[in-house]
mmCIF file of C-alpha atoms and ligand atoms in Angstrom:
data_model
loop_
_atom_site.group_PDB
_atom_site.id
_atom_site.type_symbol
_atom_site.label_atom_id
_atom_site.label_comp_id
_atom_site.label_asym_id
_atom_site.label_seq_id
_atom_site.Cartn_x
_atom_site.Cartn_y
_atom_site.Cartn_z
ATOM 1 C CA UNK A 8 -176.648 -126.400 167.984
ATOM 2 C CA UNK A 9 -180.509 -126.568 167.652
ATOM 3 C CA UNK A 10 -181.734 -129.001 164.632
ATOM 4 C CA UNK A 11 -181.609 -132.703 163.710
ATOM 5 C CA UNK A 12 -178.944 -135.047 164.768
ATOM 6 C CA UNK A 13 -177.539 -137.195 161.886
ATOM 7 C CA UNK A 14 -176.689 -141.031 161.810
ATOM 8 C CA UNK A 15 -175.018 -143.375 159.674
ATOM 9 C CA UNK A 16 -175.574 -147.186 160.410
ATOM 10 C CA UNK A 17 -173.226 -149.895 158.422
ATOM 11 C CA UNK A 18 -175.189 -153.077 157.394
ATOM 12 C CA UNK A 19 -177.986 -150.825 158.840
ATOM 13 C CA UNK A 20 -180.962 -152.783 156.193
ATOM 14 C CA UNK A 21 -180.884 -155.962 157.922
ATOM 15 C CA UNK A 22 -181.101 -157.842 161.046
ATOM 16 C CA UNK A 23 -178.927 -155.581 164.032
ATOM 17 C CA UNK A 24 -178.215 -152.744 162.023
ATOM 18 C CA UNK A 25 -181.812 -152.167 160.989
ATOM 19 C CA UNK A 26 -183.124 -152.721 164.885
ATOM 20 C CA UNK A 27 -180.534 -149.939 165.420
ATOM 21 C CA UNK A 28 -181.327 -147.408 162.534
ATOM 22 C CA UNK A 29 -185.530 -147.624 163.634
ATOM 23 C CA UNK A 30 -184.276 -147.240 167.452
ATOM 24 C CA UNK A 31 -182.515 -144.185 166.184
ATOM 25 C CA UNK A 32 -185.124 -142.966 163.715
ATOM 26 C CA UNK A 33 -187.346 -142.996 166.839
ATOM 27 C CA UNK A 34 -184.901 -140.969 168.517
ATOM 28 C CA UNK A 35 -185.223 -138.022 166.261
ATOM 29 C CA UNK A 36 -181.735 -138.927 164.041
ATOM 30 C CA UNK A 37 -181.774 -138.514 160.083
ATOM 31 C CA UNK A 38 -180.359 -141.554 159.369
ATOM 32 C CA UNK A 39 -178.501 -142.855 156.764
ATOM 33 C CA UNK A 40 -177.738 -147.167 156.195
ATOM 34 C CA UNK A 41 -175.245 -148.583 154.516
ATOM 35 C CA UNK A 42 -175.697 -152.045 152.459
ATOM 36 C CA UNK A 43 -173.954 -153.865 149.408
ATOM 37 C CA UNK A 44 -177.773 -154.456 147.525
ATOM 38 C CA UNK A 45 -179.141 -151.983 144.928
ATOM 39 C CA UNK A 46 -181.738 -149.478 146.553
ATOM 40 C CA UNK A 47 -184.582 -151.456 145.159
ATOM 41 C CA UNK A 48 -183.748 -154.680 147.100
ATOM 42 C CA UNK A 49 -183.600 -152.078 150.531
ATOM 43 C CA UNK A 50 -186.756 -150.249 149.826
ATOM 44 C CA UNK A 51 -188.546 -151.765 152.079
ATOM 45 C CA UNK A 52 -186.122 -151.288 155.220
ATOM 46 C CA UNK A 53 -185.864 -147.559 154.022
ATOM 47 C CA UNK A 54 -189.997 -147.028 154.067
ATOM 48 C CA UNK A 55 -189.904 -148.842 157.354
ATOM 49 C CA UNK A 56 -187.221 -145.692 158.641
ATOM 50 C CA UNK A 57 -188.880 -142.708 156.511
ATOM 51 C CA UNK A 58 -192.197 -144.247 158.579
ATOM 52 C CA UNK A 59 -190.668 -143.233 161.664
ATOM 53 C CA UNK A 60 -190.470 -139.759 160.772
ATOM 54 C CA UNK A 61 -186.611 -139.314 159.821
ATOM 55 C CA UNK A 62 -185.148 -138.056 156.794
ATOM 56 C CA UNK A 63 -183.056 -141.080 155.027
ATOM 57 C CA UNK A 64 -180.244 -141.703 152.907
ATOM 58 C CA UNK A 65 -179.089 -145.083 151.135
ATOM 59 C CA UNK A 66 -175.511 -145.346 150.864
ATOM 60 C CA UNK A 67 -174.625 -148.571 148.531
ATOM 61 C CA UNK A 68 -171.054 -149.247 149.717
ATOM 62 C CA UNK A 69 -168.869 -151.903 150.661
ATOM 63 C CA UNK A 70 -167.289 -151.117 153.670
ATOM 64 C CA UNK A 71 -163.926 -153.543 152.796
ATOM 65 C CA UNK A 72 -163.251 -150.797 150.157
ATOM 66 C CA UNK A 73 -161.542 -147.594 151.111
ATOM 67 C CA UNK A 74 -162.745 -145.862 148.084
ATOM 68 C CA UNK A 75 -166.297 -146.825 149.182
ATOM 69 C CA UNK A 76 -165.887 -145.721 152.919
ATOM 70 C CA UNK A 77 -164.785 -142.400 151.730
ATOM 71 C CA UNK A 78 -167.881 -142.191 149.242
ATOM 72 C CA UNK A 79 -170.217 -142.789 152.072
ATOM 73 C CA UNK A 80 -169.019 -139.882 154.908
ATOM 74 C CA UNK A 81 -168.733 -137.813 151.865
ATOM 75 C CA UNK A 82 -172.172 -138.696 151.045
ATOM 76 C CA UNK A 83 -173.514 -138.671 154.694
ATOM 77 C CA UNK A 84 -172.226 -135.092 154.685
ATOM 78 C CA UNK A 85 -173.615 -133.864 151.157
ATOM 79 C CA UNK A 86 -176.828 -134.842 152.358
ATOM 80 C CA UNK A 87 -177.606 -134.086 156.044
ATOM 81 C CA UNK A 88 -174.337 -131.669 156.560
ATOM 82 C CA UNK A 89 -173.080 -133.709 159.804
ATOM 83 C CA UNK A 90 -172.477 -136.625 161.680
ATOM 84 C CA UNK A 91 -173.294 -136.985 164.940
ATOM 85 C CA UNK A 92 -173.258 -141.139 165.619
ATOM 86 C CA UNK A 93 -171.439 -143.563 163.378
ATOM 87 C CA UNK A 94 -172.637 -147.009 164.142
ATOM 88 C CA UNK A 95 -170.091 -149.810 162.520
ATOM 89 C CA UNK A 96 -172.177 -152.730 162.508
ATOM 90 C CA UNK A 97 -171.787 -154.729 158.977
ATOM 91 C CA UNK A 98 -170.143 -157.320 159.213
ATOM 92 C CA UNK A 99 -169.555 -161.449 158.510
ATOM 93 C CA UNK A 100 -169.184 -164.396 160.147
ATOM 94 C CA UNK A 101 -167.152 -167.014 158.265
ATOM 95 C CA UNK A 102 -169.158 -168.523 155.057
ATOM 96 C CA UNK A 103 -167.556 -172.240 156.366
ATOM 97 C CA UNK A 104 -167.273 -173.130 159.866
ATOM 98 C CA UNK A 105 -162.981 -174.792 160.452
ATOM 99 C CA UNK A 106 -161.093 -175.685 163.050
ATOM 100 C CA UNK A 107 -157.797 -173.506 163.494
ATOM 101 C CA UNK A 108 -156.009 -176.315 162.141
ATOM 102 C CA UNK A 109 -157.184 -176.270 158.557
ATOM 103 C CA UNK A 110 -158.214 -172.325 158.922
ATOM 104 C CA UNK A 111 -157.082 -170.967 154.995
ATOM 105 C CA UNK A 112 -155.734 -167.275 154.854
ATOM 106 C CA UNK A 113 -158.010 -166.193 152.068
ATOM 107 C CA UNK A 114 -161.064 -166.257 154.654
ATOM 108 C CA UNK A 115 -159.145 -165.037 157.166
ATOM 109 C CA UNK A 116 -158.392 -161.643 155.255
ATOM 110 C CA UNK A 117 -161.538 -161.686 153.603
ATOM 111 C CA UNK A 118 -163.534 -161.399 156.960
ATOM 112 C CA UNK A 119 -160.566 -159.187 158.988
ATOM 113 C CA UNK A 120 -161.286 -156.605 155.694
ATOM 114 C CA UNK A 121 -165.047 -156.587 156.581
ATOM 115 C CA UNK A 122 -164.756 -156.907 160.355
ATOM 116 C CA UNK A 123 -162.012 -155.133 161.832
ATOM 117 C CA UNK A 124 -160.859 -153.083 159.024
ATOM 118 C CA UNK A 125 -163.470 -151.805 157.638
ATOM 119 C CA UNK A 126 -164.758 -150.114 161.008
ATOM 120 C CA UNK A 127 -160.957 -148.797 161.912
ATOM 121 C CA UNK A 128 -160.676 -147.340 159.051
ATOM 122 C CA UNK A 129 -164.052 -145.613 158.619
ATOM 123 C CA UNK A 130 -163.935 -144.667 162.542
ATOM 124 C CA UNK A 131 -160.604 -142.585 161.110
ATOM 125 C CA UNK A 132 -162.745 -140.748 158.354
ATOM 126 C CA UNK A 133 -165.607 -139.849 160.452
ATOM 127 C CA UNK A 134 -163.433 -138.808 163.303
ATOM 128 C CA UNK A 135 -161.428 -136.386 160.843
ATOM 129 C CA UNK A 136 -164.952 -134.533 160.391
ATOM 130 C CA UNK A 137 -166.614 -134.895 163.737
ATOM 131 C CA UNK A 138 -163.759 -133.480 165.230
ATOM 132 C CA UNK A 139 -164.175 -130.312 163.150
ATOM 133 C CA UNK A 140 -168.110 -129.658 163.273
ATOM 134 C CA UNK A 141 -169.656 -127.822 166.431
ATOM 135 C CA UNK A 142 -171.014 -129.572 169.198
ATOM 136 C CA UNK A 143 -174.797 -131.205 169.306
ATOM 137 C CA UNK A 144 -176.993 -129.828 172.104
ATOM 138 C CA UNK A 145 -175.515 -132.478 174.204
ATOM 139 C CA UNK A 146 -171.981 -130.986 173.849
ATOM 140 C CA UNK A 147 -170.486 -133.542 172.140
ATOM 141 C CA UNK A 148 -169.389 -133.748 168.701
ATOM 142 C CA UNK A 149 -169.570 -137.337 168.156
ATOM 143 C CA UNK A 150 -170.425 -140.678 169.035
ATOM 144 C CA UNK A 151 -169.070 -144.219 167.525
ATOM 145 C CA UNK A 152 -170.616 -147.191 168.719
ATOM 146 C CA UNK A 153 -168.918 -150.313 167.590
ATOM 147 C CA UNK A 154 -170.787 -153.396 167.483
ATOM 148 C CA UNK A 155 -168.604 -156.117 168.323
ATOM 149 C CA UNK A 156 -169.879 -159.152 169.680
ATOM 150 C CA UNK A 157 -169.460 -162.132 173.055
ATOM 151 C CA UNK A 158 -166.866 -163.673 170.539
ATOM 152 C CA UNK A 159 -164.339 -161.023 171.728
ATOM 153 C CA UNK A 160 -163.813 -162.434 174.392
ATOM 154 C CA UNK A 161 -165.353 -166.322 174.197
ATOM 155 C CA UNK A 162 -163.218 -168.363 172.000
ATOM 156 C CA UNK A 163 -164.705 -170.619 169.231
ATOM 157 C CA UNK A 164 -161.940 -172.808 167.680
ATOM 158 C CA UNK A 165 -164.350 -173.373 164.488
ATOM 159 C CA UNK A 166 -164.281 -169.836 163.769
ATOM 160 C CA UNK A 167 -161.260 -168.015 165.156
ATOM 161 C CA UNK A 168 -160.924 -165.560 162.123
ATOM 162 C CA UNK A 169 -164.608 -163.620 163.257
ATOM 163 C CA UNK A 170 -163.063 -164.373 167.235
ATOM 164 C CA UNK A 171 -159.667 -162.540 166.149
ATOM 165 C CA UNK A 172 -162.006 -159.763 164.397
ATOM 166 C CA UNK A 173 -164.388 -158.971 167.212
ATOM 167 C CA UNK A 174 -161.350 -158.653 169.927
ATOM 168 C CA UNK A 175 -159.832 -156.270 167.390
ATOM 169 C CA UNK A 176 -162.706 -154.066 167.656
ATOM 170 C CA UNK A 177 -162.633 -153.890 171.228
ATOM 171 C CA UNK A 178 -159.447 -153.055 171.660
ATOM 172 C CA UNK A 179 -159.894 -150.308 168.494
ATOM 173 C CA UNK A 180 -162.928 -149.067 170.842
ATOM 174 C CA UNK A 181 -160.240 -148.390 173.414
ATOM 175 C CA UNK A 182 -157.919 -146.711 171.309
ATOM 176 C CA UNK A 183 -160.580 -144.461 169.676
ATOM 177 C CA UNK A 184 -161.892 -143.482 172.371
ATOM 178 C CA UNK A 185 -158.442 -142.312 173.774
ATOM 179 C CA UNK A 186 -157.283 -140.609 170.572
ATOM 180 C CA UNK A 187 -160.855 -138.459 170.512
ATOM 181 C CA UNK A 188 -161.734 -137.641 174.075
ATOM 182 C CA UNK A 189 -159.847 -134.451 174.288
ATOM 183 C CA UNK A 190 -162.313 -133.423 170.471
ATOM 184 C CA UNK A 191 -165.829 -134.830 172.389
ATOM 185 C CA UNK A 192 -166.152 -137.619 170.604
ATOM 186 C CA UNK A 193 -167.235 -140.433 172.249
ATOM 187 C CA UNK A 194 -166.124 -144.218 171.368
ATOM 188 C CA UNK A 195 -168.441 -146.957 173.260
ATOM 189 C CA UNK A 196 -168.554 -151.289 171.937
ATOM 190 C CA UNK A 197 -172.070 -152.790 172.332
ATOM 191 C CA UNK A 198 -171.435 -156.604 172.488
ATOM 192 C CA UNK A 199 -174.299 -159.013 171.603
ATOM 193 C CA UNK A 200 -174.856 -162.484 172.601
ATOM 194 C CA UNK A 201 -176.970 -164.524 170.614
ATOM 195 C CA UNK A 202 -179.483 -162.206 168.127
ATOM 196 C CA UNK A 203 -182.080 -163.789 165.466
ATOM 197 C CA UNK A 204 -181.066 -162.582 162.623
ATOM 198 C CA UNK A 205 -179.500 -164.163 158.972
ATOM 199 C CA UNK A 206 -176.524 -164.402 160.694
ATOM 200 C CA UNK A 207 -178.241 -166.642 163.121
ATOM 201 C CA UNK A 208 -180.298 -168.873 160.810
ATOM 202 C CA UNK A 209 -178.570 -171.583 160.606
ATOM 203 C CA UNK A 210 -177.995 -172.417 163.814
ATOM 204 C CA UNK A 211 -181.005 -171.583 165.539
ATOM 205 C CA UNK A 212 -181.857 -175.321 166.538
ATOM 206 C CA UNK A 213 -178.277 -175.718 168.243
ATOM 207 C CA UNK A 214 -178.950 -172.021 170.224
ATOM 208 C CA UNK A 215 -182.802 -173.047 171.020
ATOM 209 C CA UNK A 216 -181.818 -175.955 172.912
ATOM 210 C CA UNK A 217 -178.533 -174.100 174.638
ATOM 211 C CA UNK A 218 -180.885 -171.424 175.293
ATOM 212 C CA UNK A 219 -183.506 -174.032 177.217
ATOM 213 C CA UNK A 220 -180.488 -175.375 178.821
ATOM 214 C CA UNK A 221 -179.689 -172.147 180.152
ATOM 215 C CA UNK A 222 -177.608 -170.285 178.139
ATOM 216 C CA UNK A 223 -178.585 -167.298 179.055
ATOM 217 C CA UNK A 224 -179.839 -165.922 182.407
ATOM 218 C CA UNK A 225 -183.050 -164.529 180.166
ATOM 219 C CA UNK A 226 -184.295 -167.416 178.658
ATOM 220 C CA UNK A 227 -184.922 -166.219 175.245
ATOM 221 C CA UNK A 228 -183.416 -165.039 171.694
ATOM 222 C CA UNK A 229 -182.424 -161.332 171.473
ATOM 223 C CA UNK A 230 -183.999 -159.116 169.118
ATOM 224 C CA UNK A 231 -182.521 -156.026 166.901
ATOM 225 C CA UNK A 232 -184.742 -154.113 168.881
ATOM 226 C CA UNK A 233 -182.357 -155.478 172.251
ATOM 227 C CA UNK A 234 -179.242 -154.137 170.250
ATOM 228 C CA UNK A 235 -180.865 -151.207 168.692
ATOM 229 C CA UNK A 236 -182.168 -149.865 172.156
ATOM 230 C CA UNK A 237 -178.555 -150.019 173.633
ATOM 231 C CA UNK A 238 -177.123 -148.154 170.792
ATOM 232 C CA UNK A 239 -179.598 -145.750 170.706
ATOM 233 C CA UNK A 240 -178.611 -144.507 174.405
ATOM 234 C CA UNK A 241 -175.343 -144.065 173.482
ATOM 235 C CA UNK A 242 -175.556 -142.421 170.582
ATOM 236 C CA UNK A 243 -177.700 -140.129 172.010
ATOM 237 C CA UNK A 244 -174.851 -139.012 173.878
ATOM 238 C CA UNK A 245 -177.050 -140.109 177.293
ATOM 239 C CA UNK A 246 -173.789 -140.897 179.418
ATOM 240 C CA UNK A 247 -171.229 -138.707 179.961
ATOM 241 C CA UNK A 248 -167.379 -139.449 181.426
ATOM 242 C CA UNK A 249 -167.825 -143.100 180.077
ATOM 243 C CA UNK A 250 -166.031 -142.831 177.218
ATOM 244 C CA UNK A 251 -164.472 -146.547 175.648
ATOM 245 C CA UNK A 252 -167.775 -148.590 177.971
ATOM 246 C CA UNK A 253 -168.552 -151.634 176.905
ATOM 247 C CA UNK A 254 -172.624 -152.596 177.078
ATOM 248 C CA UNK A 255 -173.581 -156.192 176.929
ATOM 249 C CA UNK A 256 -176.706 -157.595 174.992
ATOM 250 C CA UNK A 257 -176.199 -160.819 175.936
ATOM 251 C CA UNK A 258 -179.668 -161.444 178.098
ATOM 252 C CA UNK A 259 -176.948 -162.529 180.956
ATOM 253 C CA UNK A 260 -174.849 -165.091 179.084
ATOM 254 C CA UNK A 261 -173.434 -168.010 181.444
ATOM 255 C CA UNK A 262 -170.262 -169.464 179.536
HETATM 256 P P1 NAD B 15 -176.854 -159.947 159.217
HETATM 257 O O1 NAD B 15 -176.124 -160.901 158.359
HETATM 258 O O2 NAD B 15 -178.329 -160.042 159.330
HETATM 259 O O3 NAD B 15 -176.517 -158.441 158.791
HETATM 260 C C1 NAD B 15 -175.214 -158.036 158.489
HETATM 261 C C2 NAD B 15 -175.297 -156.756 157.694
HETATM 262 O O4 NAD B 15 -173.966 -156.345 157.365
HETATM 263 C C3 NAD B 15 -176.053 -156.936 156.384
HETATM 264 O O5 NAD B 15 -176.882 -155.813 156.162
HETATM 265 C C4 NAD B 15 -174.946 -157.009 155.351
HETATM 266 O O6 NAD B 15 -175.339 -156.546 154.073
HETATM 267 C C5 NAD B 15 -173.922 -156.055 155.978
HETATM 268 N N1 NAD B 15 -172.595 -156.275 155.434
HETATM 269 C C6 NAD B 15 -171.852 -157.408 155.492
HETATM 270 N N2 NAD B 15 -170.687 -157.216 154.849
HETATM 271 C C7 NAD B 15 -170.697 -155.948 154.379
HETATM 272 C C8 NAD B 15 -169.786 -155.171 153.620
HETATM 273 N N3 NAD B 15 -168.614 -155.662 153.200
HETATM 274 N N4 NAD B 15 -170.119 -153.881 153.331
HETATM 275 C C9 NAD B 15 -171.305 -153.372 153.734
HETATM 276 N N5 NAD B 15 -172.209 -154.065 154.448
HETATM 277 C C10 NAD B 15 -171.910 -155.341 154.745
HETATM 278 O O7 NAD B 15 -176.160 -160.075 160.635
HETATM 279 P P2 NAD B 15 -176.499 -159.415 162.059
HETATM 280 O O8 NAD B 15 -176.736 -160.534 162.979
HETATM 281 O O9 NAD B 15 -177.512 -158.347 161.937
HETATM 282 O O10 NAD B 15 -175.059 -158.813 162.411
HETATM 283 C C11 NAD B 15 -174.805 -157.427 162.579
HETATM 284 C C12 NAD B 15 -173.540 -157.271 163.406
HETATM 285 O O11 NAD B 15 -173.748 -157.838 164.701
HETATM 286 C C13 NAD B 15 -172.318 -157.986 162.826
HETATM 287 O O12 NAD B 15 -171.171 -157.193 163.019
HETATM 288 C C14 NAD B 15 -172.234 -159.254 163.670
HETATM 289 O O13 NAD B 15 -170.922 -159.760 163.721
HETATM 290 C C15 NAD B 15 -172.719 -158.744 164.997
HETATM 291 N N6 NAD B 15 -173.215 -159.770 165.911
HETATM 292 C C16 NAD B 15 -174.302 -160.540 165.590
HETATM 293 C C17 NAD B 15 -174.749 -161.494 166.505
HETATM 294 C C18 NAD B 15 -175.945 -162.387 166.246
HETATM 295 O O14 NAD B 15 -176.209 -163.287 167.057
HETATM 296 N N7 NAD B 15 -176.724 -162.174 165.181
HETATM 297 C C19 NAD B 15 -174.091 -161.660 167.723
HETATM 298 C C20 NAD B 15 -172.985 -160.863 168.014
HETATM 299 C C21 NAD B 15 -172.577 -159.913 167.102
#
């Protein structure tokens, strides 16, 4: 298949998922970013993508809603005809910090929606139409990369809903990629460590001095750009029998 490649990054107007749309902008996809804001509160992330020479697509969704996941492929399709990488990205960590013991069930759900939801679910729609288009140049039909995150596997007992949701995508990396090897569609996780971003605001004076301490075997903050580069390899379908990998972005993390 000769022509543009086509992308779809959730969250992808912000922080990780907008390191990850420019790295794939720059790597000749059309790419299209998901986000709950009106257009006109994006426009600025979407001229920073059309600047890199790719064709671009806002889809306003919310990617807890199953009506708005369907919207969006159906969208992604209308508009560039394909899919070649979905990148699951959005996602939450807890609005309040508890410890397991006081832990309510409302956030719990809330974030598991967003988290590990969300990304199943809209792994199963794009699959259903990656498996059916014809292979890219690189003879695969498909890529999802999952961003999960070190909390899949590093407990926090102040925030064991987002720990619970990040080991659920890693193990639904593993089970995608088993159910869609046989179409060529690939299934990889891309786990970060500690990224400046929002997400990361308000704790950036505990993580400087951790980081000083030697957090990390690089002694600094990752970037987007850190995340977006690993993604971007994947998704260009780069590796091949590698299917369910996991890459860590974690600079060498020590705990
Ligand atoms: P961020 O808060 O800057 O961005 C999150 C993005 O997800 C935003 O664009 C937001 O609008 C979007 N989003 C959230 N809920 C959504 C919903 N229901 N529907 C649609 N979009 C929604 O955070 P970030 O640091 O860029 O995080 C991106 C991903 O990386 C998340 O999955 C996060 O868990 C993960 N992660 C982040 C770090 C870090 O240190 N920043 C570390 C490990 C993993």
């Amino acid at each position: 298949m000769a022509g543009k490649k086509a992308a779809l990054v959730t969250g992808g107007t912000r922080g990780i998922g907008l390191g990850v749309a420019l790295r794939l902008a720059q790597s000749g996809f059309d790419v299209a970013v998901n986000g709950r804001r009106p257009a006109e509160d994006v426009q600025d992330a979407l001229d920073q993508l059309t600047a890199q020479g790719a064709e671009v697509l806002y889809c306003r969704a919310d990617i807890a809603s199953a009506d708005d996941r369907q919207r969006m492929v159906d969208e992604v399709f209308e508009r560039f005809g394909r899919l070649d990488a979905l990148v699951n990205n959005a996602g939450v960590a807890p609005d309040v910090r508890a410890d397991l013991l006081d832990a309510s069930e409302e956030s719990f759900e809330r974030l598991i929606r967003i988290n590990l939801q969300g990304p199943y679910f809209l792994t199963q729609l794009a699959a259903k139409r990656m498996i059916e288009q014809a292979p890219s140049d690189a003879g695969m039909r498909g890529v999802v990369v999952n961003v999960s995150s070190v909390s899949a596997t590093v407990a926090s007992v102040n925030r064991g809903d987002y720990c619970i949701s990040k080991a659920g995508v890693a193990m639904a990396t593993q089970l995608w990629a088993a159910r869609l090897a046989e179409y060529g569609v690939s299934v990889y996780e891309v786990r970060p460590g500690v990224i400046r971003t929002d997400m990361t605001a308000g704790v950036t004076e505990k993580y400087d001095r951790l980081i000083a301490d030697g957090l990390t075997v690089e002694p600094r903050w990752g970037t987007p750009d850190d995340v977006g580069r690993a993604v971007a390899v994947l998704a260009c379908g780069e590796l091949s029998y590698a299917t369910g990998n996991v890459i860590l972005v974690d600079g060498g993390l020590t705990l």
